[in-house]
PDB file of C-alpha atoms in Angstrom:
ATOM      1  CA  UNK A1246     -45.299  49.537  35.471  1.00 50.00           C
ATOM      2  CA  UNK A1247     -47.346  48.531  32.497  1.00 55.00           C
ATOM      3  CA  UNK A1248     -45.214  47.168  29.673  1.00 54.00           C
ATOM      4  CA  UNK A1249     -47.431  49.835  27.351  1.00 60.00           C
ATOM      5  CA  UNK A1250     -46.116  52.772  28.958  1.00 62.00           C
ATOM      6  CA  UNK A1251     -42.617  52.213  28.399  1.00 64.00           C
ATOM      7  CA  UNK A1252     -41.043  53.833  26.284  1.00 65.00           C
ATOM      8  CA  UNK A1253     -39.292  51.836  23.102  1.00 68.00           C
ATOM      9  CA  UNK A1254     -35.798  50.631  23.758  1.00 67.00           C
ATOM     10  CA  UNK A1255     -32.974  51.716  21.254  1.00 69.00           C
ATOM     11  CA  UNK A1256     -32.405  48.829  18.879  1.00 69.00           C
ATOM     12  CA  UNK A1257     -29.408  46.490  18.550  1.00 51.00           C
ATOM     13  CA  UNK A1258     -30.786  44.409  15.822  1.00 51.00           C
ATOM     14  CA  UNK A1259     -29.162  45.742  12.066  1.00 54.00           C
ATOM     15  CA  UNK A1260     -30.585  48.268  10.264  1.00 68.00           C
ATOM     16  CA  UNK A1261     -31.871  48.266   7.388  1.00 70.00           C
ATOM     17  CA  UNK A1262     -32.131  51.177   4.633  1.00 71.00           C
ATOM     18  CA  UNK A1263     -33.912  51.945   1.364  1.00 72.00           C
ATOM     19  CA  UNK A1264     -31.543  51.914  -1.813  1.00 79.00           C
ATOM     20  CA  UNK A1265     -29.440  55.041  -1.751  1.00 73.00           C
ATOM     21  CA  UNK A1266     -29.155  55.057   1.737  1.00 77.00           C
ATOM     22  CA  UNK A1267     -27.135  52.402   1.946  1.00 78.00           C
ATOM     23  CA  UNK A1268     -23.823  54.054   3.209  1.00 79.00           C
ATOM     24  CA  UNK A1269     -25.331  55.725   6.484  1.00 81.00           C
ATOM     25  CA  UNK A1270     -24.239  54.319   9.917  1.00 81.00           C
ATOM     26  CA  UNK A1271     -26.166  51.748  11.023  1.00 85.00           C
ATOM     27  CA  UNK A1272     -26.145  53.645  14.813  1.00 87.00           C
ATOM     28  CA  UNK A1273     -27.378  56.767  13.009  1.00 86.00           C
ATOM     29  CA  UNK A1274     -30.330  54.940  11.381  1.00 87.00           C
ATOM     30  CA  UNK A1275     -30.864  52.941  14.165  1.00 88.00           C
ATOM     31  CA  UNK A1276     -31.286  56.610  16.702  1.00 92.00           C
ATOM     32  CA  UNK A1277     -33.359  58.187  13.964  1.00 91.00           C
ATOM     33  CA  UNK A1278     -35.635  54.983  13.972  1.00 90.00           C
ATOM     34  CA  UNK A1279     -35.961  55.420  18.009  1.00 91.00           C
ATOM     35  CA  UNK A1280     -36.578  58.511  18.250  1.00 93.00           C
ATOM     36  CA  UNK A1281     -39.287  58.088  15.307  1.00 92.00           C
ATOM     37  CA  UNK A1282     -40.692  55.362  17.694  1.00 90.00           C
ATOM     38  CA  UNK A1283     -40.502  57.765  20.590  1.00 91.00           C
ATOM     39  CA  UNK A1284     -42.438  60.063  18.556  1.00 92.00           C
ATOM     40  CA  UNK A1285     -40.340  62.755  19.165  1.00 94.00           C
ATOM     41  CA  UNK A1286     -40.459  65.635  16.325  1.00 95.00           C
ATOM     42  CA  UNK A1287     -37.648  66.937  15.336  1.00 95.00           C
ATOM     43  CA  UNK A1288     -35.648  68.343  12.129  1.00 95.00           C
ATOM     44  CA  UNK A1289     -32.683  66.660  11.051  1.00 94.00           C
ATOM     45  CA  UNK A1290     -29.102  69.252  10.581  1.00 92.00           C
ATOM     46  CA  UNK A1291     -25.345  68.135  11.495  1.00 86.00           C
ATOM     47  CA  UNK A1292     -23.347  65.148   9.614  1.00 88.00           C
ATOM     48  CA  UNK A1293     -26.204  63.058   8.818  1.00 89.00           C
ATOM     49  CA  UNK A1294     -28.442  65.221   7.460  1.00 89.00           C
ATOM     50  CA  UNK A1295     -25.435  66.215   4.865  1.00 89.00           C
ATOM     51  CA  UNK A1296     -25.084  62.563   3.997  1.00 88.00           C
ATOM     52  CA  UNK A1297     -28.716  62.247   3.461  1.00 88.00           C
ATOM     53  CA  UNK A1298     -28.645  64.711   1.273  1.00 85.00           C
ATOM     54  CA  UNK A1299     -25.887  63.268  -0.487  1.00 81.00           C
ATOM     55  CA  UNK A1300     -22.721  64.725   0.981  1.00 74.00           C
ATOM     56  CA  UNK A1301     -19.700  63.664   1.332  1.00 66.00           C
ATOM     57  CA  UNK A1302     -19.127  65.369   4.494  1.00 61.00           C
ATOM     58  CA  UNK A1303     -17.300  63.667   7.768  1.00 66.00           C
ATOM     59  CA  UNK A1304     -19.101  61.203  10.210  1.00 77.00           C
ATOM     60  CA  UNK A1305     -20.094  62.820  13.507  1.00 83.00           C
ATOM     61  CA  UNK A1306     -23.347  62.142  15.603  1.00 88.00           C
ATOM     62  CA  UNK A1307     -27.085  62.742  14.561  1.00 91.00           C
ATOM     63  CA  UNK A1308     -27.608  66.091  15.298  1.00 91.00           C
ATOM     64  CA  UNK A1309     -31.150  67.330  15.921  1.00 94.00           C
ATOM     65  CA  UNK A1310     -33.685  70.554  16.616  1.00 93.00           C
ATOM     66  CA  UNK A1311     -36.602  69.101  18.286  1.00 94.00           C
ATOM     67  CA  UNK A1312     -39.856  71.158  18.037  1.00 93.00           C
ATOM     68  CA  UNK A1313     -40.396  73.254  20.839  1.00 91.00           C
ATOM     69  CA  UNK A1314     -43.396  72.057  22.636  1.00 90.00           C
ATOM     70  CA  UNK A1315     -43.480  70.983  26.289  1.00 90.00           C
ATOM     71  CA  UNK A1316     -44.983  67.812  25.025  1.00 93.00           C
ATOM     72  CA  UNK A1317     -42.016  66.525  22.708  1.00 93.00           C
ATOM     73  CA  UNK A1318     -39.667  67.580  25.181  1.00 92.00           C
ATOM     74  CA  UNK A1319     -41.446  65.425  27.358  1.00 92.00           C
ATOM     75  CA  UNK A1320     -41.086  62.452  24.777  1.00 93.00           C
ATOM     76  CA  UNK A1321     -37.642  63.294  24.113  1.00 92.00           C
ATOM     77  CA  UNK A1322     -36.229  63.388  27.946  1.00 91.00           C
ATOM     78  CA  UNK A1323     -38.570  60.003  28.792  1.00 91.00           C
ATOM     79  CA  UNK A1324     -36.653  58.648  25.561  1.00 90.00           C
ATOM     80  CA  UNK A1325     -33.376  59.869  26.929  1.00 90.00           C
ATOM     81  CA  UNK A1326     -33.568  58.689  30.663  1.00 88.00           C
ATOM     82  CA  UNK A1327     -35.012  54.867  29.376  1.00 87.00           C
ATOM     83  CA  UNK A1328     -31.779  54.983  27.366  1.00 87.00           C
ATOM     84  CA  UNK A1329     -29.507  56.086  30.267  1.00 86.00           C
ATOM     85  CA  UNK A1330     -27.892  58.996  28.455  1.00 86.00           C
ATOM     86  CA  UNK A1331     -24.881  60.000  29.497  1.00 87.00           C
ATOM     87  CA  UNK A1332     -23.500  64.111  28.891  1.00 88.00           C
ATOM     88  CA  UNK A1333     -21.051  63.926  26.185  1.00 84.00           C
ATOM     89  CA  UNK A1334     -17.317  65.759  26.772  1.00 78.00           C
ATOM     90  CA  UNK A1335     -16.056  66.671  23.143  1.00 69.00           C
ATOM     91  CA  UNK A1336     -12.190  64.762  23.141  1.00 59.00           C
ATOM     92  CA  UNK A1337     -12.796  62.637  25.655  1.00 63.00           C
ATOM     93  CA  UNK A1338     -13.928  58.977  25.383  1.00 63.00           C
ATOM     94  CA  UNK A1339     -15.810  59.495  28.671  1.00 65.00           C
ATOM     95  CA  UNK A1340     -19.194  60.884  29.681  1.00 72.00           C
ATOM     96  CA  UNK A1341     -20.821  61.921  32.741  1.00 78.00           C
ATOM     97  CA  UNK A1342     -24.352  60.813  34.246  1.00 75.00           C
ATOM     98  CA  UNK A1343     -27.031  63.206  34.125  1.00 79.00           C
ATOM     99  CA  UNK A1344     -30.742  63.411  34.438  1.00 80.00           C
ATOM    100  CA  UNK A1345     -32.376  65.005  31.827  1.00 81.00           C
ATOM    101  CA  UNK A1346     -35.958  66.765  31.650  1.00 81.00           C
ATOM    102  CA  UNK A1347     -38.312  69.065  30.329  1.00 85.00           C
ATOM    103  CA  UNK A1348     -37.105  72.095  32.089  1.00 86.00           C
ATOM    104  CA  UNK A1349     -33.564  71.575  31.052  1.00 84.00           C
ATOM    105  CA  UNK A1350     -34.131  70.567  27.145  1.00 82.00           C
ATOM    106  CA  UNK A1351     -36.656  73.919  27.110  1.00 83.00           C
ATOM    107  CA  UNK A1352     -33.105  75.947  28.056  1.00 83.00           C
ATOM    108  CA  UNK A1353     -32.149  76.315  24.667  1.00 78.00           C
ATOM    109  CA  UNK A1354     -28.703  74.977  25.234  1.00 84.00           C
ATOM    110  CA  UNK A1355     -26.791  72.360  22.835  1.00 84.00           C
ATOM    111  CA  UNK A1356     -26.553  68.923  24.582  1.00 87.00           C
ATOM    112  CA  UNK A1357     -24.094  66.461  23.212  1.00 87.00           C
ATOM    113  CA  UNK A1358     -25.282  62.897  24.781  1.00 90.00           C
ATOM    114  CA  UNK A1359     -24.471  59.292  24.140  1.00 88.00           C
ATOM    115  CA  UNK A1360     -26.878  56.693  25.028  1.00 86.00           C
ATOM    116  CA  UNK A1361     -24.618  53.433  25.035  1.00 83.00           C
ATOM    117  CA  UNK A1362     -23.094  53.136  22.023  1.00 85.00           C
ATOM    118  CA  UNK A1363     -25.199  55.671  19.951  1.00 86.00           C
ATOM    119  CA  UNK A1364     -24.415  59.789  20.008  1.00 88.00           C
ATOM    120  CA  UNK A1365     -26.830  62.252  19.860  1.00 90.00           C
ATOM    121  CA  UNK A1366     -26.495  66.248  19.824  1.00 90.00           C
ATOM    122  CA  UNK A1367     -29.585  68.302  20.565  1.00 90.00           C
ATOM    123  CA  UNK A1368     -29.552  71.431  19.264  1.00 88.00           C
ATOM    124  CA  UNK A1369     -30.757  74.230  21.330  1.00 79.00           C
ATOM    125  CA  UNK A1370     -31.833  77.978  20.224  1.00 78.00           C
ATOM    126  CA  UNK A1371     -28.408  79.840  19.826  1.00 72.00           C
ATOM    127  CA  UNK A1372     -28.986  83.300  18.635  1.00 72.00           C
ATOM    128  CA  UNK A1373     -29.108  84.108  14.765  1.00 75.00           C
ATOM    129  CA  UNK A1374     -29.593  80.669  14.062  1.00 81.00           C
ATOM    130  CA  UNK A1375     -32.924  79.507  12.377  1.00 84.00           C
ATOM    131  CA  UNK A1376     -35.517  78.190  14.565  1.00 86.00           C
ATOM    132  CA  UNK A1377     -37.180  74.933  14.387  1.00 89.00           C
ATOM    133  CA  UNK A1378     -40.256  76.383  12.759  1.00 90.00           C
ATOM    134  CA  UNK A1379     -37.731  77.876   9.897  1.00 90.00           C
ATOM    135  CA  UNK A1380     -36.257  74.513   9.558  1.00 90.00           C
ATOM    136  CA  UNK A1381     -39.231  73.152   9.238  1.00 91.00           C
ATOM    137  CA  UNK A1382     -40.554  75.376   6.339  1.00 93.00           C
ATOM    138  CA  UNK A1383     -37.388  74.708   4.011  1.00 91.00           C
ATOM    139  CA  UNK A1384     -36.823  70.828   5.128  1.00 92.00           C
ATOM    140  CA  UNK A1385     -37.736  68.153   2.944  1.00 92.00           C
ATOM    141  CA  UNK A1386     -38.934  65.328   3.752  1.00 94.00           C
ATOM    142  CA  UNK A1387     -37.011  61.548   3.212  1.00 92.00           C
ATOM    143  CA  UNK A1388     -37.773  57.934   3.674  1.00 90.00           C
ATOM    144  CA  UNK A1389     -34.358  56.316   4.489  1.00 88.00           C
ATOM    145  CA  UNK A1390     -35.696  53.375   5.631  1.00 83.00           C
ATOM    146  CA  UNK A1391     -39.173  51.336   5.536  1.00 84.00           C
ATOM    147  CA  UNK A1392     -41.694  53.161   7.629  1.00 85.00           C
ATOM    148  CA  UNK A1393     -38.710  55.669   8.916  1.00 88.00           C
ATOM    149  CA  UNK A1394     -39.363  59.560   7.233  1.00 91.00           C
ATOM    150  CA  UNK A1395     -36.950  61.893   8.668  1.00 93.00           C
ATOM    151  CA  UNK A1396     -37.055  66.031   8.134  1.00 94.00           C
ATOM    152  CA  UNK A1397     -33.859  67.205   6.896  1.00 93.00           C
ATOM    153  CA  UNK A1398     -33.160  71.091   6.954  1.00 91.00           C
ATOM    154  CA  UNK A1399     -32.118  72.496   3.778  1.00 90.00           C
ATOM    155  CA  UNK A1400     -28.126  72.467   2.547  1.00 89.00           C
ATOM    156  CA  UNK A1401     -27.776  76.338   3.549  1.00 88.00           C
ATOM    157  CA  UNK A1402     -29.273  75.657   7.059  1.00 88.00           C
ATOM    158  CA  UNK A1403     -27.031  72.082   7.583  1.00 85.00           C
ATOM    159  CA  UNK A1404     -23.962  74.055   6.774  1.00 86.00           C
ATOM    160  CA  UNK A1405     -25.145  77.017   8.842  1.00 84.00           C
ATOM    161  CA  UNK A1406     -25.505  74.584  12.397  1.00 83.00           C
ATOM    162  CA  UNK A1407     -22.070  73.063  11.297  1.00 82.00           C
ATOM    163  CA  UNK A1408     -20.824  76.483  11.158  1.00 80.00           C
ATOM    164  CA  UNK A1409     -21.809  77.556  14.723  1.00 79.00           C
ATOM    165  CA  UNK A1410     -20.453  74.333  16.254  1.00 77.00           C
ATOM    166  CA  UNK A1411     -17.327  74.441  14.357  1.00 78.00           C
ATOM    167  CA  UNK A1412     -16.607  78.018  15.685  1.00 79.00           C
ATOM    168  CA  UNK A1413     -19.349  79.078  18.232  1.00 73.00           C
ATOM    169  CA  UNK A1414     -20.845  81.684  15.900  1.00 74.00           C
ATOM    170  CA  UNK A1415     -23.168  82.676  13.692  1.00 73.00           C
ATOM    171  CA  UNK A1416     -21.272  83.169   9.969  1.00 76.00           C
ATOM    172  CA  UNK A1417     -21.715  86.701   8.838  1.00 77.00           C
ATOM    173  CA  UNK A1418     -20.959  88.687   5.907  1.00 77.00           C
ATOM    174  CA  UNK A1419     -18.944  92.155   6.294  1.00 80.00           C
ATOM    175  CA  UNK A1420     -18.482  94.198   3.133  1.00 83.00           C
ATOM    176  CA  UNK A1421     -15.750  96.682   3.482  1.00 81.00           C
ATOM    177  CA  UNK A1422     -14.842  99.766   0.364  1.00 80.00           C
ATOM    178  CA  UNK A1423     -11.379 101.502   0.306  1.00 74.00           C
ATOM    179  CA  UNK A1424     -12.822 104.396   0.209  1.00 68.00           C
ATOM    180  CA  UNK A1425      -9.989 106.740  -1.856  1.00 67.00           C
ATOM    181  CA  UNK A1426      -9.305 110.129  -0.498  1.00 62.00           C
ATOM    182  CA  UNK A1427      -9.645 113.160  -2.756  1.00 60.00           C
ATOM    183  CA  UNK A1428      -7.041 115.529  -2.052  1.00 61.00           C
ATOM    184  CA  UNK A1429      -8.207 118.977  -2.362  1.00 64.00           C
ATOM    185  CA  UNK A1430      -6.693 120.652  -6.040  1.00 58.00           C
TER     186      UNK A1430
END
């Protein structure tokens, strides 16, 4: 095989960010800059994106929403089976071997991988979440790192995927009245 058709190798080399950036994990950076070089498209939402945005919230793995188009899944599961990606089990320091590909990432399910030392979590369509072209249309835009521009989703959508994997559903809002009886006179 042509060394042009491979695709590029996760890095092991350090990171480095623009100012402001500073306290993201080097592994994060260093998975948003390979999939960047994969040229997978994707939105940002979990941990990182909150501490991208600024947030203070707790360290966990990059969590994406890749756009769905057979052609970035394509890109995405070359990416994942140069990187040997292993399934994920939540509370386990294990994982299992697995062959991902097109058909599988176009499932819609939420795969939690870990290529070497580096985790990933791809989001897939769970209902009443937003979709990636919703994400897309509030997401802004940031350069964390020279030549690496990353699509965040908005605050309300980051805390809405952190609320479905926290408790497996969508949040909703139910508005009750005590309704008081009138008793008849």
């Amino acid at each position: 095989m042509l060394l042009r058709h491979r695709p590029p190798a996760l890095e092991s080399q350090p990171v480095t960010t623009e100012k402001g950036y500073e306290h993201l994990d080097r592994k994060a950076v260093a998975i948003l800059r390979w999939l960047q070089a994969n040229g997978v498209e994707f939105v940002l939402v979990g941990a990182v994106a909150e501490a991208i945005r600024g947030g203070a919230g707790a360290p966990g793995p990059v969590a994406i929403v890749p756009a769905p188009y057979s052609r970035n899944f394509e890109r995405l599961s070359r990416a994942l089976w140069s990187a040997h990606a292993r399934l994920r089990i939540d509370g386990e320091a294990g994982s299992v071997p697995f062959k991902m590909n097109e058909e599988k990432l176009t499932r819609g399910q939420r795969w939690s991988v870990r290529c070497g030392i580096y985790d990933l979590d791809i989001e897939g369509d769970p209902p009443h979440t937003p979709r990636y072209q919703e994400l897309l249309y509030e997401a802004v835009r940031f350069e964390i790192g020279p030549d690496l521009n990353v699509e965040v989703a908005s605050p309300e959508d980051v805390e809405h995927y952190a609320h479905v994997n926290r408790t497996g559903a969508a949040p909703e809002i139910r508005i009750s009245r005590n309704s008081r009886e009138q008793k008849p006179a």
